mmCIF file of C-alpha atoms in Angstrom:
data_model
loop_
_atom_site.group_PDB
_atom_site.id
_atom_site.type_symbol
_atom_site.label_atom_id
_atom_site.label_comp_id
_atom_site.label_asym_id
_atom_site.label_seq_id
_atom_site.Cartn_x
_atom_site.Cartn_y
_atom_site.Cartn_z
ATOM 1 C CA UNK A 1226 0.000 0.000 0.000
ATOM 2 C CA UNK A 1227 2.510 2.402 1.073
ATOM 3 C CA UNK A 1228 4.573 1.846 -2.596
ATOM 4 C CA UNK A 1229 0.850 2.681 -3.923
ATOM 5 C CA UNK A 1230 0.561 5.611 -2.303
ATOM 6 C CA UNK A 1231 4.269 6.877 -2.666
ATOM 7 C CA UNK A 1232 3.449 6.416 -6.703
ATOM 8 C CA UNK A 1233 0.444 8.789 -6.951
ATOM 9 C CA UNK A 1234 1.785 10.915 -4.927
ATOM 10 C CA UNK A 1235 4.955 11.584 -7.286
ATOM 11 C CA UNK A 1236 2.386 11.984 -10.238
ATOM 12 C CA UNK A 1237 0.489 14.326 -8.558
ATOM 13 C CA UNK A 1238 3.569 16.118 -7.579
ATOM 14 C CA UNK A 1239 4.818 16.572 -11.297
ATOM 15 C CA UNK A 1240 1.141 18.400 -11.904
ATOM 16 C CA UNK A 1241 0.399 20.662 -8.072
ATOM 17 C CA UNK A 1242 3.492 20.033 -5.203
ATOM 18 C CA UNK A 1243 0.875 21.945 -3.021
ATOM 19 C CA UNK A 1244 -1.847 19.586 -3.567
ATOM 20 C CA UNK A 1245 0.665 16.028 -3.365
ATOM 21 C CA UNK A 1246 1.928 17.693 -0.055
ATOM 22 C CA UNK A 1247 -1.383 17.495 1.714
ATOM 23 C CA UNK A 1248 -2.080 13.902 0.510
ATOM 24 C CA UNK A 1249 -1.129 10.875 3.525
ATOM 25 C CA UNK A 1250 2.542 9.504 3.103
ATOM 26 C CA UNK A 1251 1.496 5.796 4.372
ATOM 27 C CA UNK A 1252 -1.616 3.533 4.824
ATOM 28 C CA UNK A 1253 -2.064 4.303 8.496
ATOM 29 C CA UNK A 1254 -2.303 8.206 7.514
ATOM 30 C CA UNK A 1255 -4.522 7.193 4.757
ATOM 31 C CA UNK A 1256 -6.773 5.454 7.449
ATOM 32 C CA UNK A 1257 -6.532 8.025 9.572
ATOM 33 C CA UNK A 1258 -7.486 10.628 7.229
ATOM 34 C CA UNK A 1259 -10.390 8.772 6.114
ATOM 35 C CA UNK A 1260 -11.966 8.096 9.528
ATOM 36 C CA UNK A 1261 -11.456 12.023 10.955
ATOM 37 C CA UNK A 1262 -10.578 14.258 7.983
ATOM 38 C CA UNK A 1263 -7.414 15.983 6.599
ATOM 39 C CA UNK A 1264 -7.074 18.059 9.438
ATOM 40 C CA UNK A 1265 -6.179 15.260 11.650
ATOM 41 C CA UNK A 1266 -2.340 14.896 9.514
ATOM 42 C CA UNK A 1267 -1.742 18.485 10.744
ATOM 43 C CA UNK A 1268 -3.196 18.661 13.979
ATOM 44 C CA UNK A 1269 -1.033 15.689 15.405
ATOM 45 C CA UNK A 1270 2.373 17.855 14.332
ATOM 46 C CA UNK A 1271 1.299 21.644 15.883
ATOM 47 C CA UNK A 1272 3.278 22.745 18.071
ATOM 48 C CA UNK A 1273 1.643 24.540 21.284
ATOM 49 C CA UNK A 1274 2.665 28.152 21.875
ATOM 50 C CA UNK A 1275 4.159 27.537 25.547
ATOM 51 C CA UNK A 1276 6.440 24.890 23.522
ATOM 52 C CA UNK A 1277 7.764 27.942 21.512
ATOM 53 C CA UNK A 1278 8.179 30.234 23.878
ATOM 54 C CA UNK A 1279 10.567 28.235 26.034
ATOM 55 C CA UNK A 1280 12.222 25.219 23.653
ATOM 56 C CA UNK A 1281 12.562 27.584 20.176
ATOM 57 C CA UNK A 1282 13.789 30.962 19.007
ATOM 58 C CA UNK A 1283 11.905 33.424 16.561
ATOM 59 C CA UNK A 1284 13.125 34.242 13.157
ATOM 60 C CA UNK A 1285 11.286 36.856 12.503
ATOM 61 C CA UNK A 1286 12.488 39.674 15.130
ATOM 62 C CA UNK A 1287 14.247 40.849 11.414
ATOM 63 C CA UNK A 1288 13.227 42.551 8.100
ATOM 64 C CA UNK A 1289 15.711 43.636 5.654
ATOM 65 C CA UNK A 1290 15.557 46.963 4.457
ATOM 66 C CA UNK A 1291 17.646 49.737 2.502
ATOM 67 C CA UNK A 1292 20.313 50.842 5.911
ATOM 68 C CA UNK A 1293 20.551 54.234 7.308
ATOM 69 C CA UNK A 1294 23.891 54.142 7.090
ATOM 70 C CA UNK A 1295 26.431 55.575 4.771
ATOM 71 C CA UNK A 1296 27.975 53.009 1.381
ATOM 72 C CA UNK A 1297 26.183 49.629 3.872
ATOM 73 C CA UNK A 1298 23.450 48.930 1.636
ATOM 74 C CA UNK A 1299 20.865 46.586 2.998
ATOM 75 C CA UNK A 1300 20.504 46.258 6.694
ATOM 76 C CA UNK A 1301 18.224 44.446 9.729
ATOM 77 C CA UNK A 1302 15.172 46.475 11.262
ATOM 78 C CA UNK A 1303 13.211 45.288 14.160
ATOM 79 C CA UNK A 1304 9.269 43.942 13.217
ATOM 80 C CA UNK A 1305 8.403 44.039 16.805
ATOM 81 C CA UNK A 1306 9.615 45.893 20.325
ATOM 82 C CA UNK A 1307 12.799 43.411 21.437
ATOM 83 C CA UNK A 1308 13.874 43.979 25.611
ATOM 84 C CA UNK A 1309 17.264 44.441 26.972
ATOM 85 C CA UNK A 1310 18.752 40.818 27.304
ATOM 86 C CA UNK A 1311 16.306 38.648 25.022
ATOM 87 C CA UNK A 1312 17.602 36.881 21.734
ATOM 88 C CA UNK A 1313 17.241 38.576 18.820
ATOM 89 C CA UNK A 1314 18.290 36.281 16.486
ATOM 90 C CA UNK A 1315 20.085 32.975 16.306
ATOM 91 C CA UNK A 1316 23.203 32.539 14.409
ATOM 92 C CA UNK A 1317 24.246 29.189 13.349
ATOM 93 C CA UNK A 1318 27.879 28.290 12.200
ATOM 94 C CA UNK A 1319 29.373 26.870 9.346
ATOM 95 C CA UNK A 1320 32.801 25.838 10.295
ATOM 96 C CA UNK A 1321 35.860 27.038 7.881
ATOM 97 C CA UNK A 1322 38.869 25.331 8.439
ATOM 98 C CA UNK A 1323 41.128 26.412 6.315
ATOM 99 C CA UNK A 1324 40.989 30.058 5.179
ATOM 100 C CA UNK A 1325 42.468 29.850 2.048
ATOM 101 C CA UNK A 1326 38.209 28.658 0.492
ATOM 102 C CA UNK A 1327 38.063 32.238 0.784
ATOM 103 C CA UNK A 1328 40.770 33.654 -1.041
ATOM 104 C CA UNK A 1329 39.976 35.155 -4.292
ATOM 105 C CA UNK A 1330 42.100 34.660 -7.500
ATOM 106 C CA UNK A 1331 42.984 36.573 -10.982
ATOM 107 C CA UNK A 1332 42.245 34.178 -13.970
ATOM 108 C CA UNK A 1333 44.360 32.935 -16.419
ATOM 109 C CA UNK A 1334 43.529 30.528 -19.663
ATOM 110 C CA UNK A 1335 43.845 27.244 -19.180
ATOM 111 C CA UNK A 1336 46.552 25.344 -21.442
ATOM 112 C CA UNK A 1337 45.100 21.851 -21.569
ATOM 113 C CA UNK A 1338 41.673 23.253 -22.226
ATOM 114 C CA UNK A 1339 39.606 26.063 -23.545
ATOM 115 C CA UNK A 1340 38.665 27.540 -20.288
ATOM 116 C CA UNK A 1341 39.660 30.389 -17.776
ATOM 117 C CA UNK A 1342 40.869 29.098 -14.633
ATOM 118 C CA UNK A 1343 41.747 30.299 -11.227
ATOM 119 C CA UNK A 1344 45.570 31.406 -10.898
ATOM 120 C CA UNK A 1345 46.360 30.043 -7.695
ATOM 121 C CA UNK A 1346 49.754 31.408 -7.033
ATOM 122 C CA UNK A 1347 47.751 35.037 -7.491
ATOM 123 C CA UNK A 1348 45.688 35.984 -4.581
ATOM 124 C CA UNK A 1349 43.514 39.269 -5.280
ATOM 125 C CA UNK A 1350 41.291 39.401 -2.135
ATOM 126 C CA UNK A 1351 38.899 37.322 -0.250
ATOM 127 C CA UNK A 1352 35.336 36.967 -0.769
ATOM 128 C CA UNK A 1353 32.445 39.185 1.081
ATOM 129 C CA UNK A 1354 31.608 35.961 2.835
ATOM 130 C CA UNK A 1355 34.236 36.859 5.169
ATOM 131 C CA UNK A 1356 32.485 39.990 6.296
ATOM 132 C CA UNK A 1357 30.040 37.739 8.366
ATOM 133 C CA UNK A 1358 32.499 34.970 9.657
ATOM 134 C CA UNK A 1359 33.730 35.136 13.087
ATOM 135 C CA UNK A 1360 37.306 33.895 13.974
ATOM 136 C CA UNK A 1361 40.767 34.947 15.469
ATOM 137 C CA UNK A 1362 44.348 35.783 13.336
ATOM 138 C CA UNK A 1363 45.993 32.833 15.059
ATOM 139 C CA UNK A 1364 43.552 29.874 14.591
ATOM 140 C CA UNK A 1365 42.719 28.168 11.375
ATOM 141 C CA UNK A 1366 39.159 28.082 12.093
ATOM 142 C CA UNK A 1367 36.691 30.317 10.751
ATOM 143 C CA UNK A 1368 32.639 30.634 12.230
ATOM 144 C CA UNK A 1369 30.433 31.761 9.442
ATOM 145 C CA UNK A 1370 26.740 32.793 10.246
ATOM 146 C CA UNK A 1371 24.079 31.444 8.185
ATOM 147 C CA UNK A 1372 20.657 32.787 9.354
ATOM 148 C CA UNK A 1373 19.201 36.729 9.241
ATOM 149 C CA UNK A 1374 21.523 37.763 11.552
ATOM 150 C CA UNK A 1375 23.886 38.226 8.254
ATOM 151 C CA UNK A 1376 22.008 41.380 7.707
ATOM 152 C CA UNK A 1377 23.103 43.121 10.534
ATOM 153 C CA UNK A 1378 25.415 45.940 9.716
ATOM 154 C CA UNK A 1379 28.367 47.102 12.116
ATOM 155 C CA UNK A 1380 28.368 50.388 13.758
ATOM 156 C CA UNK A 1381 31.354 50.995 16.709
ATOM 157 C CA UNK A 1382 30.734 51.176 19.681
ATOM 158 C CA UNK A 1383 34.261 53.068 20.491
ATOM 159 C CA UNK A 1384 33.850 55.729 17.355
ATOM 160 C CA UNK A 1385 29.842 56.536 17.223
ATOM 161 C CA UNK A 1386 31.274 60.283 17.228
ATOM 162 C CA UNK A 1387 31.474 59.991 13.604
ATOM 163 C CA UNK A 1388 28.818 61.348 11.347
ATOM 164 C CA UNK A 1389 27.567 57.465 10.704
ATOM 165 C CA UNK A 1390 26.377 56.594 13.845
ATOM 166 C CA UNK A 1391 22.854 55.805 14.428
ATOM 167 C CA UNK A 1392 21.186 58.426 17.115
ATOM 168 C CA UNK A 1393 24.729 58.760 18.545
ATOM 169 C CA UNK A 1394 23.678 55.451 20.655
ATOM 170 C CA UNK A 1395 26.198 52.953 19.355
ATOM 171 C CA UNK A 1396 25.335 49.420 18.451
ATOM 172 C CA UNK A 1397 22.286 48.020 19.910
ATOM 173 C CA UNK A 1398 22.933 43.828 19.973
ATOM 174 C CA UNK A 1399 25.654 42.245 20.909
ATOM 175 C CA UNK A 1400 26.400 38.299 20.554
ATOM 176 C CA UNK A 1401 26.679 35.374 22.855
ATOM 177 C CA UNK A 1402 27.411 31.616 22.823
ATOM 178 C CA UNK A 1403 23.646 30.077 21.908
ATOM 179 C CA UNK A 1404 21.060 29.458 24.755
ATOM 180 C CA UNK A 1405 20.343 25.914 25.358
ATOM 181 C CA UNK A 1406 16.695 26.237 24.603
ATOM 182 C CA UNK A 1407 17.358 26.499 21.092
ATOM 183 C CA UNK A 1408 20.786 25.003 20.311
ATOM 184 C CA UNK A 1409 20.752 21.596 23.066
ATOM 185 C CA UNK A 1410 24.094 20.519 21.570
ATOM 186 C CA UNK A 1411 26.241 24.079 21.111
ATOM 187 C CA UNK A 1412 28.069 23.614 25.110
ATOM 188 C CA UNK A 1413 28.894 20.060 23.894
ATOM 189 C CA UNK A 1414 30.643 21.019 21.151
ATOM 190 C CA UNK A 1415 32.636 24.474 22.905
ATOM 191 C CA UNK A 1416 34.034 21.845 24.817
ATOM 192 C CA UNK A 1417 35.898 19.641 22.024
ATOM 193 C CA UNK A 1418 39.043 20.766 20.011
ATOM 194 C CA UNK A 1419 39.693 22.275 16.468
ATOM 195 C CA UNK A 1420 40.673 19.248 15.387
ATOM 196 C CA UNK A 1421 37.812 17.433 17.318
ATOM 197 C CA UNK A 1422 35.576 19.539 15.476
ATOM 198 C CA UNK A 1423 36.876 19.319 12.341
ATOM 199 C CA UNK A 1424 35.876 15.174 12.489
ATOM 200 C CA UNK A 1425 32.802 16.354 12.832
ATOM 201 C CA UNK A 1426 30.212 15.875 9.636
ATOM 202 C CA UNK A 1427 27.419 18.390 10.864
ATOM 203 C CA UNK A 1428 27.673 21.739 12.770
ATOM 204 C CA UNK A 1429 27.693 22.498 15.882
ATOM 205 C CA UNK A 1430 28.651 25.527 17.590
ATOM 206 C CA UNK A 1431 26.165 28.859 17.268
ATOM 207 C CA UNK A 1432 26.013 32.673 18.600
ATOM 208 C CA UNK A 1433 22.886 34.225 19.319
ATOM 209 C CA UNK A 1434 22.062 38.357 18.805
ATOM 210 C CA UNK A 1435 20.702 39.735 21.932
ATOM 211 C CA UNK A 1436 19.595 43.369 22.561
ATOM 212 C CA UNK A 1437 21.654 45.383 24.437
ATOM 213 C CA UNK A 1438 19.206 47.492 25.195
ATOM 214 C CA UNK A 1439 15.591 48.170 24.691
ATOM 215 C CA UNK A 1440 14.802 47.952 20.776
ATOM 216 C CA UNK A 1441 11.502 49.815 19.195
ATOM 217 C CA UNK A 1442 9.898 48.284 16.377
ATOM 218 C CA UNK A 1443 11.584 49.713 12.955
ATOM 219 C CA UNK A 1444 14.439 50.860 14.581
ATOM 220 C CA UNK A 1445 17.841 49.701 12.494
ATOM 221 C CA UNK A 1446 20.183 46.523 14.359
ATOM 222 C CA UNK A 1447 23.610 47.037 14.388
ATOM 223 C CA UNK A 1448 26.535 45.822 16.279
ATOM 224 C CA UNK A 1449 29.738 45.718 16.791
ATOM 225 C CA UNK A 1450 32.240 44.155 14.357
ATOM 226 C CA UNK A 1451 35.288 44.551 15.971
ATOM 227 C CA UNK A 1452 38.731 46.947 15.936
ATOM 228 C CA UNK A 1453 39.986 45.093 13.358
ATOM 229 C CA UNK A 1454 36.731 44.982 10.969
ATOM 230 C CA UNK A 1455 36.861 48.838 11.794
ATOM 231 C CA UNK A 1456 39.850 49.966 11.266
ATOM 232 C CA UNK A 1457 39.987 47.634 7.665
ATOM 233 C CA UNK A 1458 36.850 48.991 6.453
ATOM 234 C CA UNK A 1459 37.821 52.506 6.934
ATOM 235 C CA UNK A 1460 41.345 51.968 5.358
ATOM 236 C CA UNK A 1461 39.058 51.076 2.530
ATOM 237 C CA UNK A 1462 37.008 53.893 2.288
ATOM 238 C CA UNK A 1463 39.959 56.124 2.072
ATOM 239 C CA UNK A 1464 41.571 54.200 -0.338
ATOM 240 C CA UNK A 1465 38.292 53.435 -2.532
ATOM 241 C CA UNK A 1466 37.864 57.450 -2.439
ATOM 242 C CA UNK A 1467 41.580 58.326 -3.243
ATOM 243 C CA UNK A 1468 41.204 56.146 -6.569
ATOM 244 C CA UNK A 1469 39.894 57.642 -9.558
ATOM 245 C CA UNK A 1470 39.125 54.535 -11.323
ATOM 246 C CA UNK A 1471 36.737 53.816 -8.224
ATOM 247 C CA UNK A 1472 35.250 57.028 -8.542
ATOM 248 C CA UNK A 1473 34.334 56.355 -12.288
ATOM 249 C CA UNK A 1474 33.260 52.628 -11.645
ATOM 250 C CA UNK A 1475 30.724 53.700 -8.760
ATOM 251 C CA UNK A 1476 29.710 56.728 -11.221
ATOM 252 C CA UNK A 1477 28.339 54.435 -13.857
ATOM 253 C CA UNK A 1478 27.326 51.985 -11.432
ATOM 254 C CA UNK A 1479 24.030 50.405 -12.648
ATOM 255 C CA UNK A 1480 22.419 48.136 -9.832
ATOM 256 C CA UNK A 1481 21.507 44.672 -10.911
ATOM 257 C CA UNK A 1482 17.520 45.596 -9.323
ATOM 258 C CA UNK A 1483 17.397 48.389 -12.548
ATOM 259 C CA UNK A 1484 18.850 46.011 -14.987
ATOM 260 C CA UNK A 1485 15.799 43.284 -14.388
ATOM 261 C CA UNK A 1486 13.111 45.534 -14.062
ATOM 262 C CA UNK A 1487 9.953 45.566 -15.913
ATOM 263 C CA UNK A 1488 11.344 48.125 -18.402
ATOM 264 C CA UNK A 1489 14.521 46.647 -19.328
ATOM 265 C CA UNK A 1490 12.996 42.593 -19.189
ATOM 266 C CA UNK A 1491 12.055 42.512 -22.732
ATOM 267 C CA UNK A 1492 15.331 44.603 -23.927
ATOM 268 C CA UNK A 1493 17.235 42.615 -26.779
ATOM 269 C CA UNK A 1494 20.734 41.323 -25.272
ATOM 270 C CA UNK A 1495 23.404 43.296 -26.991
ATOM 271 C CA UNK A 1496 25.702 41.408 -29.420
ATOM 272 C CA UNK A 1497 29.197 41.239 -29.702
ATOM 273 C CA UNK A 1498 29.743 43.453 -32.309
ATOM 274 C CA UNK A 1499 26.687 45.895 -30.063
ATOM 275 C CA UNK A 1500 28.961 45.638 -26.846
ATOM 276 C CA UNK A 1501 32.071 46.855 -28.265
ATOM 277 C CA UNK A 1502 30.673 50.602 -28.839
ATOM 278 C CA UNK A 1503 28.163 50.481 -26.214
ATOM 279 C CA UNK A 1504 29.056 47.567 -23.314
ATOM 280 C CA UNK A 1505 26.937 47.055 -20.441
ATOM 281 C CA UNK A 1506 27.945 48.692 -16.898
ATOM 282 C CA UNK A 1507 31.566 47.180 -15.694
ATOM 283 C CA UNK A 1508 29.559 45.807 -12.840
ATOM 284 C CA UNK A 1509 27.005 43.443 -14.772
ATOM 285 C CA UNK A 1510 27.410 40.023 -15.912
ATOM 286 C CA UNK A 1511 24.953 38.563 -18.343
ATOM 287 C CA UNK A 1512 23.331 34.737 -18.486
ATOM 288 C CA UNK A 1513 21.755 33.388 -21.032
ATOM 289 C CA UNK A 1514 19.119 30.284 -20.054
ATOM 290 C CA UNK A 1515 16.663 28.810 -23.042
ATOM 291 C CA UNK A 1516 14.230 25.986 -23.371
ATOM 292 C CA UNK A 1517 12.465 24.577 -25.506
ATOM 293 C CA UNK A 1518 9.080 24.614 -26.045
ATOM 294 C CA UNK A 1519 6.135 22.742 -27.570
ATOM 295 C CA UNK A 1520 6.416 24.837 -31.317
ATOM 296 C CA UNK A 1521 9.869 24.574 -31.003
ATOM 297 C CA UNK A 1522 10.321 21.253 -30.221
ATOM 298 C CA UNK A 1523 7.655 20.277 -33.557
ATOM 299 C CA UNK A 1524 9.991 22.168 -35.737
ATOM 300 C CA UNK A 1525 13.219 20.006 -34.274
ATOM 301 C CA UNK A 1526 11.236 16.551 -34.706
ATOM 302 C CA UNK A 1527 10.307 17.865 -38.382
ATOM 303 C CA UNK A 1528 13.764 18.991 -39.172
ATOM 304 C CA UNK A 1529 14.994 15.491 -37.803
ATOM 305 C CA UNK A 1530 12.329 13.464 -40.436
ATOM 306 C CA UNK A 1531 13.610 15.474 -43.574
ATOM 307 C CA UNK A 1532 17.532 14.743 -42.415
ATOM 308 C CA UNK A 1533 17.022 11.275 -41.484
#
C-alpha cells in the first residue's frame, strides 16, 4: 500500500506540489485521514505556543531593508519591540577550516583546455563571505553565520562620534554563545578541540544576537564588528575614495535591481559586435538560459524526419 501511495503521490507532484503535499505519506495516515478528515495529519504535528516560547527561538524579530547608514546597503530592522537581554536572532555556524576557500584569485587561460581558470599562485582578495564569519588571526578556524543575523550591519561602539552613527547610541545587539533552549548541543561542542571539530560531519557551535538594550519596532540593528573589521573597512574607504578609477566605476554603477526591471525585461541582449561601442555597466554580468518549447520542439522533430 505504502509503494501505492508513494506512486500517486509523485504523479500528482509533477502536476500541483501543493496539492501532493497534503495527501497521507502511508496507509495508516490514509486510514486516519479517512476516519477524521485531513485536518487530523496536521493537527497531530502543531506545536503549542508555551512549547515555543521556552524550547525555540523566533526568526522573525528581522526585516531587511535599505540601511541608514552611509555606502552599507541593505541592513536588519526590528518587526516588533525586542527587551534588553532577550535573543534577537540565532546565528548558526558553518565551520571554515582552512581560510584559504576564501581567497579570491585573478584568472588565467587554461593550457590543456579552452577555459579560464583560477591562478592560484595570485591571490587578489577574499570573498564578502568573510564579512560575516567570526574567527581569530591565530587559529585556522573560521565561524560563518548562516541565518538573518547576516544582515546586521556594524556600527562601533568606540567611534559613534562619527557622522555614521545611528542616534549617537552605538550598536544596539551584541552576541553570545547560543542558549540551550534552542541550540541543546552548542556547550557540547565548545568543549571539544579544532581538530575534534573538524571530524565532525554536521555543525555544531552557534552565537545568538541579543539586545543590548531596549529595541523599538523599525528601529535599524547594528553591532559591533570589531577593531579590526573597523579599522579595515575605513582603510578602505579612504583608499576606494583616493582612486579615480573607483570614482568612475561607482559613477556608472548600474544596480543589478534596474537592470531586471519591468522596463529593461524585454530589452534585446546586446551582441558582440553591439557591446564593443556600447558595453553594459563594468559591474554586470549577463546569463543566457533557453528551453524549448512545444512549437519549437515540432519544428526540431520535423527537421529530424527530412535529415534522417
Amino acid at each position: 500500500y505504502n509503494v501505492i501511495i508513494r506512486l500517486i503521490k509523485r504523479g500528482i507532484y509533477a502536476v500541483d506540489p501543493a496539492v501532493s503535499k497534503l495527501l497521507p505519506n502511508t496507509r495508516h495516515e490514509l486510514l486516519t485521514m479517512y476516519r477524521y478528515g485531513i485536518t487530523s495529519l496536521t493537527l497531530t504535528n502543531r506545536v503549542a505556543q508555551q512549547f515555543d516560547a521556552s524550547e525555540a527561538s523566533c526568526l522573525d524579530h528581522l526585516e531587511r531593508r535599505e540601511s541608514e547608514l552611509k555606502w552599507a546597503g541593505n541592513g536588519a530592522f526590528a518587526t516588533r519591540n525586542l527587551t534588553e537581554g532577550s535573543v534577537v536572532a540565532p546565528m548558526p555556524f558553518l565551520h571554515i577550516f582552512d581560510r584559504d576557500n576564501v581567497n579570491m584569485y585573478s584568472e588565467v587561460q587554461s593550457e590543456s583546455e579552452d577555459m579560464v581558470v583560477p591562478n592560484m599562485e595570485d591571490i587578489i582578495g577574499k570573498q564578502l563571505n568573510l564579512n560575516y564569519c567570526f574567527g581569530r588571526s591565530k587559529l585556522p578556524i573560521l565561524l560563518c553565520s548562516y541565518s538573518s543575523a547576516q544582515m546586521v550591519n556594524h556600527q562601533s561602539a568606540k567611534a559613534c562620534a562619527d557622522d555614521n552613527c545611528l542616534n549617537g547610541a552605538g550598536p544596539n545587539v551584541g552576541y553570545r554563545w547560543a542558549s540551550p533552549l534552542w541550540d541543546g548541543t552548542n556547550a557540547e561542542w565548545r568543549n571539544k578541540s579544532i581538530i575534534e571539530i573538524q571530524e565532525q560531519t554536521s555543525r555544531g557551535l552557534s552565537f545568538e544576537l541579543y539586545a543590548l538594550r531596549n529595541i523599538t519596532v523599525g528601529e535599524e540593528i547594528t553591532m559591533d564588528y570589531g577593531d579590526e573589521w573597523d579599522e579595515a573597512w575605513r582603510k578602505h574607504v579612504v583608499e576606494w575614495s583616493l582612486n579615480s578609477d573607483n570614482a568612475n566605476a561607482n559613477a556608472a554603477y548600474t544596480s543589478v535591481v534596474e537592470m531586471n526591471s519591468d522596463d529593461n525585461t524585454h530589452v534585446p541582449v546586446k551582441t558582440k559586435v553591439e557591446r564593443e561601442s556600447d558595453p553594459y555597466p563594468a559591474n554586470i554580468g549577463t546569463v543566457c538560459f533557453y528551453w524549448v518549447g512545444p512549437p519549437m520542439q515540432k519544428k526540431i522533430e520535423a527537421w529530424r524526419s527530412v535529415v534522417e
